[in-house]
XYZ file of N, CA and C in Angstrom:
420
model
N 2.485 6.874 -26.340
C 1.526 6.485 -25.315
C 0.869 7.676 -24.644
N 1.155 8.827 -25.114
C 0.760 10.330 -25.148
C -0.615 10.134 -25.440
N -0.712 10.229 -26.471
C -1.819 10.683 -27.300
C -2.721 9.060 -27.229
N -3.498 8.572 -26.746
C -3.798 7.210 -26.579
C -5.320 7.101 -25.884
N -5.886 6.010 -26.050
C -5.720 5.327 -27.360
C -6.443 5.980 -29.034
N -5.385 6.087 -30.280
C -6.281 6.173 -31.382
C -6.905 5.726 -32.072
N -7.983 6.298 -33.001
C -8.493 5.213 -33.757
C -8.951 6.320 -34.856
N -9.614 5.886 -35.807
C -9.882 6.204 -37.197
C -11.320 6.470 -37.317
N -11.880 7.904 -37.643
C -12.865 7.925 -38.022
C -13.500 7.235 -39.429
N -14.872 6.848 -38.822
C -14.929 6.019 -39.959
C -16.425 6.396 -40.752
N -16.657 7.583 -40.608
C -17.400 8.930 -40.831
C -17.638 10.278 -40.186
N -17.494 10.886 -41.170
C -17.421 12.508 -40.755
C -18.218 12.785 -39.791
N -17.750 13.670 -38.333
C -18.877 13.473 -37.667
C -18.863 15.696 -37.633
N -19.461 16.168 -37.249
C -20.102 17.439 -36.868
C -20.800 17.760 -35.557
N -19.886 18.622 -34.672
C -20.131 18.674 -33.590
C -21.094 19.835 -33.452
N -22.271 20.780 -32.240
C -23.153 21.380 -32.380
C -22.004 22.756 -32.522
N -20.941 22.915 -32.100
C -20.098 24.353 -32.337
C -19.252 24.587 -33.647
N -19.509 23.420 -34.531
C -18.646 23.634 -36.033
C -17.907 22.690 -35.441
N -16.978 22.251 -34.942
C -15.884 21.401 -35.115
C -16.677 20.153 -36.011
N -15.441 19.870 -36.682
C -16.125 19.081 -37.757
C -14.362 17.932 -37.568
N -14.989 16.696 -37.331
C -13.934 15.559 -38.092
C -14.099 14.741 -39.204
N -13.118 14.843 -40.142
C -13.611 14.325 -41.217
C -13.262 13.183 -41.416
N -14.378 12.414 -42.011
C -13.831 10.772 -42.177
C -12.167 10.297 -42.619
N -11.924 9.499 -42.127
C -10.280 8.532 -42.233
C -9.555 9.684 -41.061
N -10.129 10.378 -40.590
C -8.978 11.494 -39.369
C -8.803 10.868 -38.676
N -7.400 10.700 -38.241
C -6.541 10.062 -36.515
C -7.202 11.362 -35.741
N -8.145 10.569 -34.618
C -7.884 11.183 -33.388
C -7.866 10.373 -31.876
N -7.522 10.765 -31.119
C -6.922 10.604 -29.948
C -7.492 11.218 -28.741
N -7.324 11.220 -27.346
C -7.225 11.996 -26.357
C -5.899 11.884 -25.759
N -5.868 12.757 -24.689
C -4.382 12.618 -23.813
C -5.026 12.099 -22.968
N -4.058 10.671 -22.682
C -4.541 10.396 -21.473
C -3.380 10.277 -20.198
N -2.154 11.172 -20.937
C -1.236 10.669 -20.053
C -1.633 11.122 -17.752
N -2.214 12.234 -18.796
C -2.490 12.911 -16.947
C -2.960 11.853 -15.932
N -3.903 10.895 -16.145
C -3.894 9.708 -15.267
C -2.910 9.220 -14.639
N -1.998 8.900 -15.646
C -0.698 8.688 -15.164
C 0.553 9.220 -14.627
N 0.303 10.929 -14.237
C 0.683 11.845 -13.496
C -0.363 12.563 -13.023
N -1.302 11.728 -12.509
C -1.981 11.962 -11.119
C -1.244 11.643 -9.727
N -1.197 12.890 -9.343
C -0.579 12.148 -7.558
C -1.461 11.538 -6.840
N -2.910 11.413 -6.909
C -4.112 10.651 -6.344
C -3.722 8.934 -6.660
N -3.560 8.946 -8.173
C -3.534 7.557 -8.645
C -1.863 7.167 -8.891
N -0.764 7.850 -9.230
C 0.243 7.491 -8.896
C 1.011 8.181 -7.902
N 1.093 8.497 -6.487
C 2.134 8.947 -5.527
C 3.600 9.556 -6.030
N 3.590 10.789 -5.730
C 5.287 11.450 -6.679
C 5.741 10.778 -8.385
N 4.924 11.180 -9.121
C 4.868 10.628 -10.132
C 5.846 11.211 -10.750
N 6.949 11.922 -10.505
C 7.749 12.421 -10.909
C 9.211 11.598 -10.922
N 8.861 10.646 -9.912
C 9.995 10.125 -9.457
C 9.989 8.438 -9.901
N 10.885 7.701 -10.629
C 10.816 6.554 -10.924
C 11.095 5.660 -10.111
N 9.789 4.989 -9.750
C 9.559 3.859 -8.711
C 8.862 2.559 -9.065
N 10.354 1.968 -9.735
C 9.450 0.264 -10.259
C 8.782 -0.227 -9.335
N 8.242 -0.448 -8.222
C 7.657 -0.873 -7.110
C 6.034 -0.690 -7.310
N 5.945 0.916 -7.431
C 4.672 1.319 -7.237
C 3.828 0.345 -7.282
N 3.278 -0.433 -8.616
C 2.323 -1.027 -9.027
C 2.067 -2.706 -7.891
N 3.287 -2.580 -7.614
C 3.815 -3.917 -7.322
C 2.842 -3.369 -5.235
N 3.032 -2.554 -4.828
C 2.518 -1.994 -3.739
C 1.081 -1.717 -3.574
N 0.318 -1.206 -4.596
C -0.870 -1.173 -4.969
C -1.664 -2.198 -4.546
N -0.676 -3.558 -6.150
C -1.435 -4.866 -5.368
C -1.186 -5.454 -4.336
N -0.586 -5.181 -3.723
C -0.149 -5.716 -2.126
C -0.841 -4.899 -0.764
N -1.489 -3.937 -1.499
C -2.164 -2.961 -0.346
C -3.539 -3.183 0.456
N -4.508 -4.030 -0.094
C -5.536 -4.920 0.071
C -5.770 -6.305 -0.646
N -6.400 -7.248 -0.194
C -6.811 -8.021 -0.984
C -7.500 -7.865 -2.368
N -8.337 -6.806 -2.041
C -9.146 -6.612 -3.443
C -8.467 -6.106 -4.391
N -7.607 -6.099 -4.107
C -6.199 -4.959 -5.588
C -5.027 -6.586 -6.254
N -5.626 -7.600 -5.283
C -4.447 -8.519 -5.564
C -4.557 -8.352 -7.198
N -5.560 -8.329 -7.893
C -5.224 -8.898 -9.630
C -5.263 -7.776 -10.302
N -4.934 -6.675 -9.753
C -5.018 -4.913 -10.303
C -3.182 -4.482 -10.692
N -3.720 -3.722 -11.665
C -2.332 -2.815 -11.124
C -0.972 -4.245 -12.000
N -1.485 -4.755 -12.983
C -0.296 -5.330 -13.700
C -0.059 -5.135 -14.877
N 1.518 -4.896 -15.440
C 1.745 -4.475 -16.850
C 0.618 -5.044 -17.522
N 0.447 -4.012 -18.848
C -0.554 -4.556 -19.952
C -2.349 -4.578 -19.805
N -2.105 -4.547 -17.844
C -4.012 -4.849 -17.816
C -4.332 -3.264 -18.249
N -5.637 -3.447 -18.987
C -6.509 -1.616 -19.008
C -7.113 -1.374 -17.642
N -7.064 -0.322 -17.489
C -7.807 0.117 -16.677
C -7.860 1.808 -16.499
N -8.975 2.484 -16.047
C -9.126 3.599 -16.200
C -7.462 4.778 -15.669
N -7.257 3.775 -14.631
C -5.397 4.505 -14.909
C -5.137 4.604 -15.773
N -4.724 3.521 -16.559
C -3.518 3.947 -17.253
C -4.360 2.944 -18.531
N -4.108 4.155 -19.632
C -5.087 4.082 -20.487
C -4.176 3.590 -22.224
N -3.183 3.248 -21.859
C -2.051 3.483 -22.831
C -2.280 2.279 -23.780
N -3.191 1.399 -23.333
C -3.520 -0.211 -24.083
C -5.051 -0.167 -24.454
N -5.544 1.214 -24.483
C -6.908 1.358 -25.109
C -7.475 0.742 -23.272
N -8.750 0.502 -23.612
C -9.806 0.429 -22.928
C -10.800 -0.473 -22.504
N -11.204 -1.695 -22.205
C -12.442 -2.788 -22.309
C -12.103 -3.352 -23.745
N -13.590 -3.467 -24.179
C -13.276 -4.378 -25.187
C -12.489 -4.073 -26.260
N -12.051 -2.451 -26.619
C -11.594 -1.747 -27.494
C -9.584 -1.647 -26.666
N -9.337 -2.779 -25.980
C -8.324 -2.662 -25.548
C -7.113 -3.604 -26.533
N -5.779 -3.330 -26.892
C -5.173 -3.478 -27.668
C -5.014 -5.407 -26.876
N -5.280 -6.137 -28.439
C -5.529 -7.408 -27.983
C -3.913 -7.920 -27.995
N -2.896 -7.329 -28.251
C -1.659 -7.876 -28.234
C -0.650 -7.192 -27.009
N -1.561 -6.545 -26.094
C -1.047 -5.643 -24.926
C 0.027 -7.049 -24.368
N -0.727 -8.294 -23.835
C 0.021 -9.238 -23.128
C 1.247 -10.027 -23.595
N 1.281 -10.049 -24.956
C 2.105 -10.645 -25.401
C 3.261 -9.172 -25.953
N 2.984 -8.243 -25.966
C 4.355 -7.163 -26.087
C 4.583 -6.723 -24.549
N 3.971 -6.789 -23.129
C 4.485 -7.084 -22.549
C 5.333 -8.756 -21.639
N 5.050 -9.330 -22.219
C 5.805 -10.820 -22.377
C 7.421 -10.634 -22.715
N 7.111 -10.296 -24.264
C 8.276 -9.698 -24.800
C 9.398 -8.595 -23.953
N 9.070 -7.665 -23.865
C 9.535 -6.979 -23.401
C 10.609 -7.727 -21.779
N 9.520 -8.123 -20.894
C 10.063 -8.672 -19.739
C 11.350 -9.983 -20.204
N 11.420 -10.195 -21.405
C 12.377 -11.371 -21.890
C 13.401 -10.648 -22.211
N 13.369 -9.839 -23.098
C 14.341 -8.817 -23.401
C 15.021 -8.115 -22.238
N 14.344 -7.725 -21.368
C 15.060 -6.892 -20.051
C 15.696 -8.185 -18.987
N 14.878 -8.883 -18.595
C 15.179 -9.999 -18.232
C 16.592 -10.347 -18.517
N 17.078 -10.693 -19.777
C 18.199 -11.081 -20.574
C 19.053 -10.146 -20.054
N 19.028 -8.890 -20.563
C 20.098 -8.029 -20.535
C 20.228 -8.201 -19.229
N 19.509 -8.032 -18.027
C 19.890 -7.771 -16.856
C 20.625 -8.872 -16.291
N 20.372 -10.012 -16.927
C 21.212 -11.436 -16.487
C 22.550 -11.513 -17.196
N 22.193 -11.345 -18.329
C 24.001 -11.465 -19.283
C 24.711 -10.535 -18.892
N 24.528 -9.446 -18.746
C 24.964 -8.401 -18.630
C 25.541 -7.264 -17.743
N 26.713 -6.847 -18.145
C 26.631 -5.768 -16.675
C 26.829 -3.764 -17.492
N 26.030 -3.218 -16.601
C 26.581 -1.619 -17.066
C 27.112 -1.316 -16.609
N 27.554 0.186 -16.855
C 27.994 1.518 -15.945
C 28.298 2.557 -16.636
N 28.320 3.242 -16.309
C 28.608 4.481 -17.150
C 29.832 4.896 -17.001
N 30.562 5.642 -18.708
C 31.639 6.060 -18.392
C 32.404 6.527 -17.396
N 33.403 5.854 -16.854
C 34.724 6.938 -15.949
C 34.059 8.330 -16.331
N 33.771 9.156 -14.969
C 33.664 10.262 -15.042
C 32.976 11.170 -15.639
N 31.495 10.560 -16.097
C 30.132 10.839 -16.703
C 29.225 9.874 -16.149
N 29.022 9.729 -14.576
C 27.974 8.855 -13.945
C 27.003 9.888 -13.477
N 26.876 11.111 -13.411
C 25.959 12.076 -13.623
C 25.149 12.443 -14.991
N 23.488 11.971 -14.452
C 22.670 11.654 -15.189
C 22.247 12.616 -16.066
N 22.321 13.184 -16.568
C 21.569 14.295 -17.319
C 19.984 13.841 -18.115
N 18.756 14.665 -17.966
C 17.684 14.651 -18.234
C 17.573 15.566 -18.793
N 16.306 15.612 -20.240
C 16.176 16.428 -21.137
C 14.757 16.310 -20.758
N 14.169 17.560 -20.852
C 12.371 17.281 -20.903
C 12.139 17.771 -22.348
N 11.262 17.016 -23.061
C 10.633 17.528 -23.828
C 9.187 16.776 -24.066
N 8.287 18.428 -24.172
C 6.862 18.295 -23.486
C 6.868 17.324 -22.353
N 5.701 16.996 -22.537
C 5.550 15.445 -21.105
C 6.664 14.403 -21.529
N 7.293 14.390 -21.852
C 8.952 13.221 -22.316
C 9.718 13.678 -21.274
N 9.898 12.994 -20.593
C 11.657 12.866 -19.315
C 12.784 11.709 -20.050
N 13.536 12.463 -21.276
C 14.573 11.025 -21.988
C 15.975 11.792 -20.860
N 16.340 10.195 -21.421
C 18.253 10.326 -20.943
C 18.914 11.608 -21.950
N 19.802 11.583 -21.783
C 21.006 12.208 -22.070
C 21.650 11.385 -23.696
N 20.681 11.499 -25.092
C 21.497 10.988 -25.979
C 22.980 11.260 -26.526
N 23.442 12.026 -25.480
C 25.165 11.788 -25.707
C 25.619 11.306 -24.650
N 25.019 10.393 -23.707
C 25.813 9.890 -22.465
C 26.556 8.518 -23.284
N 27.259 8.267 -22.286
C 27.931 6.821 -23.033
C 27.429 5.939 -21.928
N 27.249 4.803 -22.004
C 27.132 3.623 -21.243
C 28.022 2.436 -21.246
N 28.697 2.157 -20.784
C 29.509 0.632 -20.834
C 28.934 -0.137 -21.066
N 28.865 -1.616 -21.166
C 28.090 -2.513 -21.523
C 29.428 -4.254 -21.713
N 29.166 -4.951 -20.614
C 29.729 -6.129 -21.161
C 29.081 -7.586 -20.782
N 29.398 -8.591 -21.408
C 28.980 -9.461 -20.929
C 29.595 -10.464 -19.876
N 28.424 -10.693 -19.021
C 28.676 -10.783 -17.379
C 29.856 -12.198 -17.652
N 30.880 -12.441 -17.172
C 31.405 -13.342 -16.516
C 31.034 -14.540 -15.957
């Protein structure tokens, strides 16, 4: 969601300085910086399921803004207007069923004595710790 949205040249194009793309080339822009804007997201460093949820609650005119899956010049990760990924709503559908679930069946925690989080950056990527362990059972 880096590199977003791509698409396929579908002839060679030639720019006035030589750059040249040649037909069938993936290209892309970054658009993540929108989405680590502190203008458009507040401490974007810091994970705050809320945010979006505050946005639309901040005026009336934001009530239908600011929800998983919609495009908008934020957050650019579902393409754009009409060139916007037409299955954005239904993989976020999905998704909210899947989390949904786990969070109801389910309970975590992290190992006895590894509840200190460890973060790896790589490039713009903030992942977990792929050697942490997690518990995992089903809820009672």
């Amino acid at each position: 969601t880096v590199v977003t949205p791509n698409r396929y040249a579908h002839q060679s194009v030639k720019f006035q300085d030589g750059l040249t793309i040649p037909k069938g080339a993936l290209i892309g822009f970054v658009a993540v910086h929108n989405q680590i804007d502190p203008e458009i997201a507040p401490e974007p460093e810091v994970f705050d399921p809320m945010r979006s949820y505050r946005k639309r609650h901040s005026a009336p005119e934001e009530r239908d803004w600011h929800l998983a899956g919609q495009f908008s010049k934020e957050n650019l990760a579902f393409g754009y207007g009409g060139q916007a990924c037409p299955g954005r709503n239904y993989a976020v559908a999905v998704l909210k069923i899947v989390v949904s679930r786990l969070v109801m069946d389910y309970e975590f925690k992290f190992k006895p004595g590894h509840s200190q989080r460890t973060k790896y950056h790589l490039l713009e990527f903030i992942l977990p710790d792929p050697t942490a362990t997690l518990m995992m059972r089903k809820r009672k």
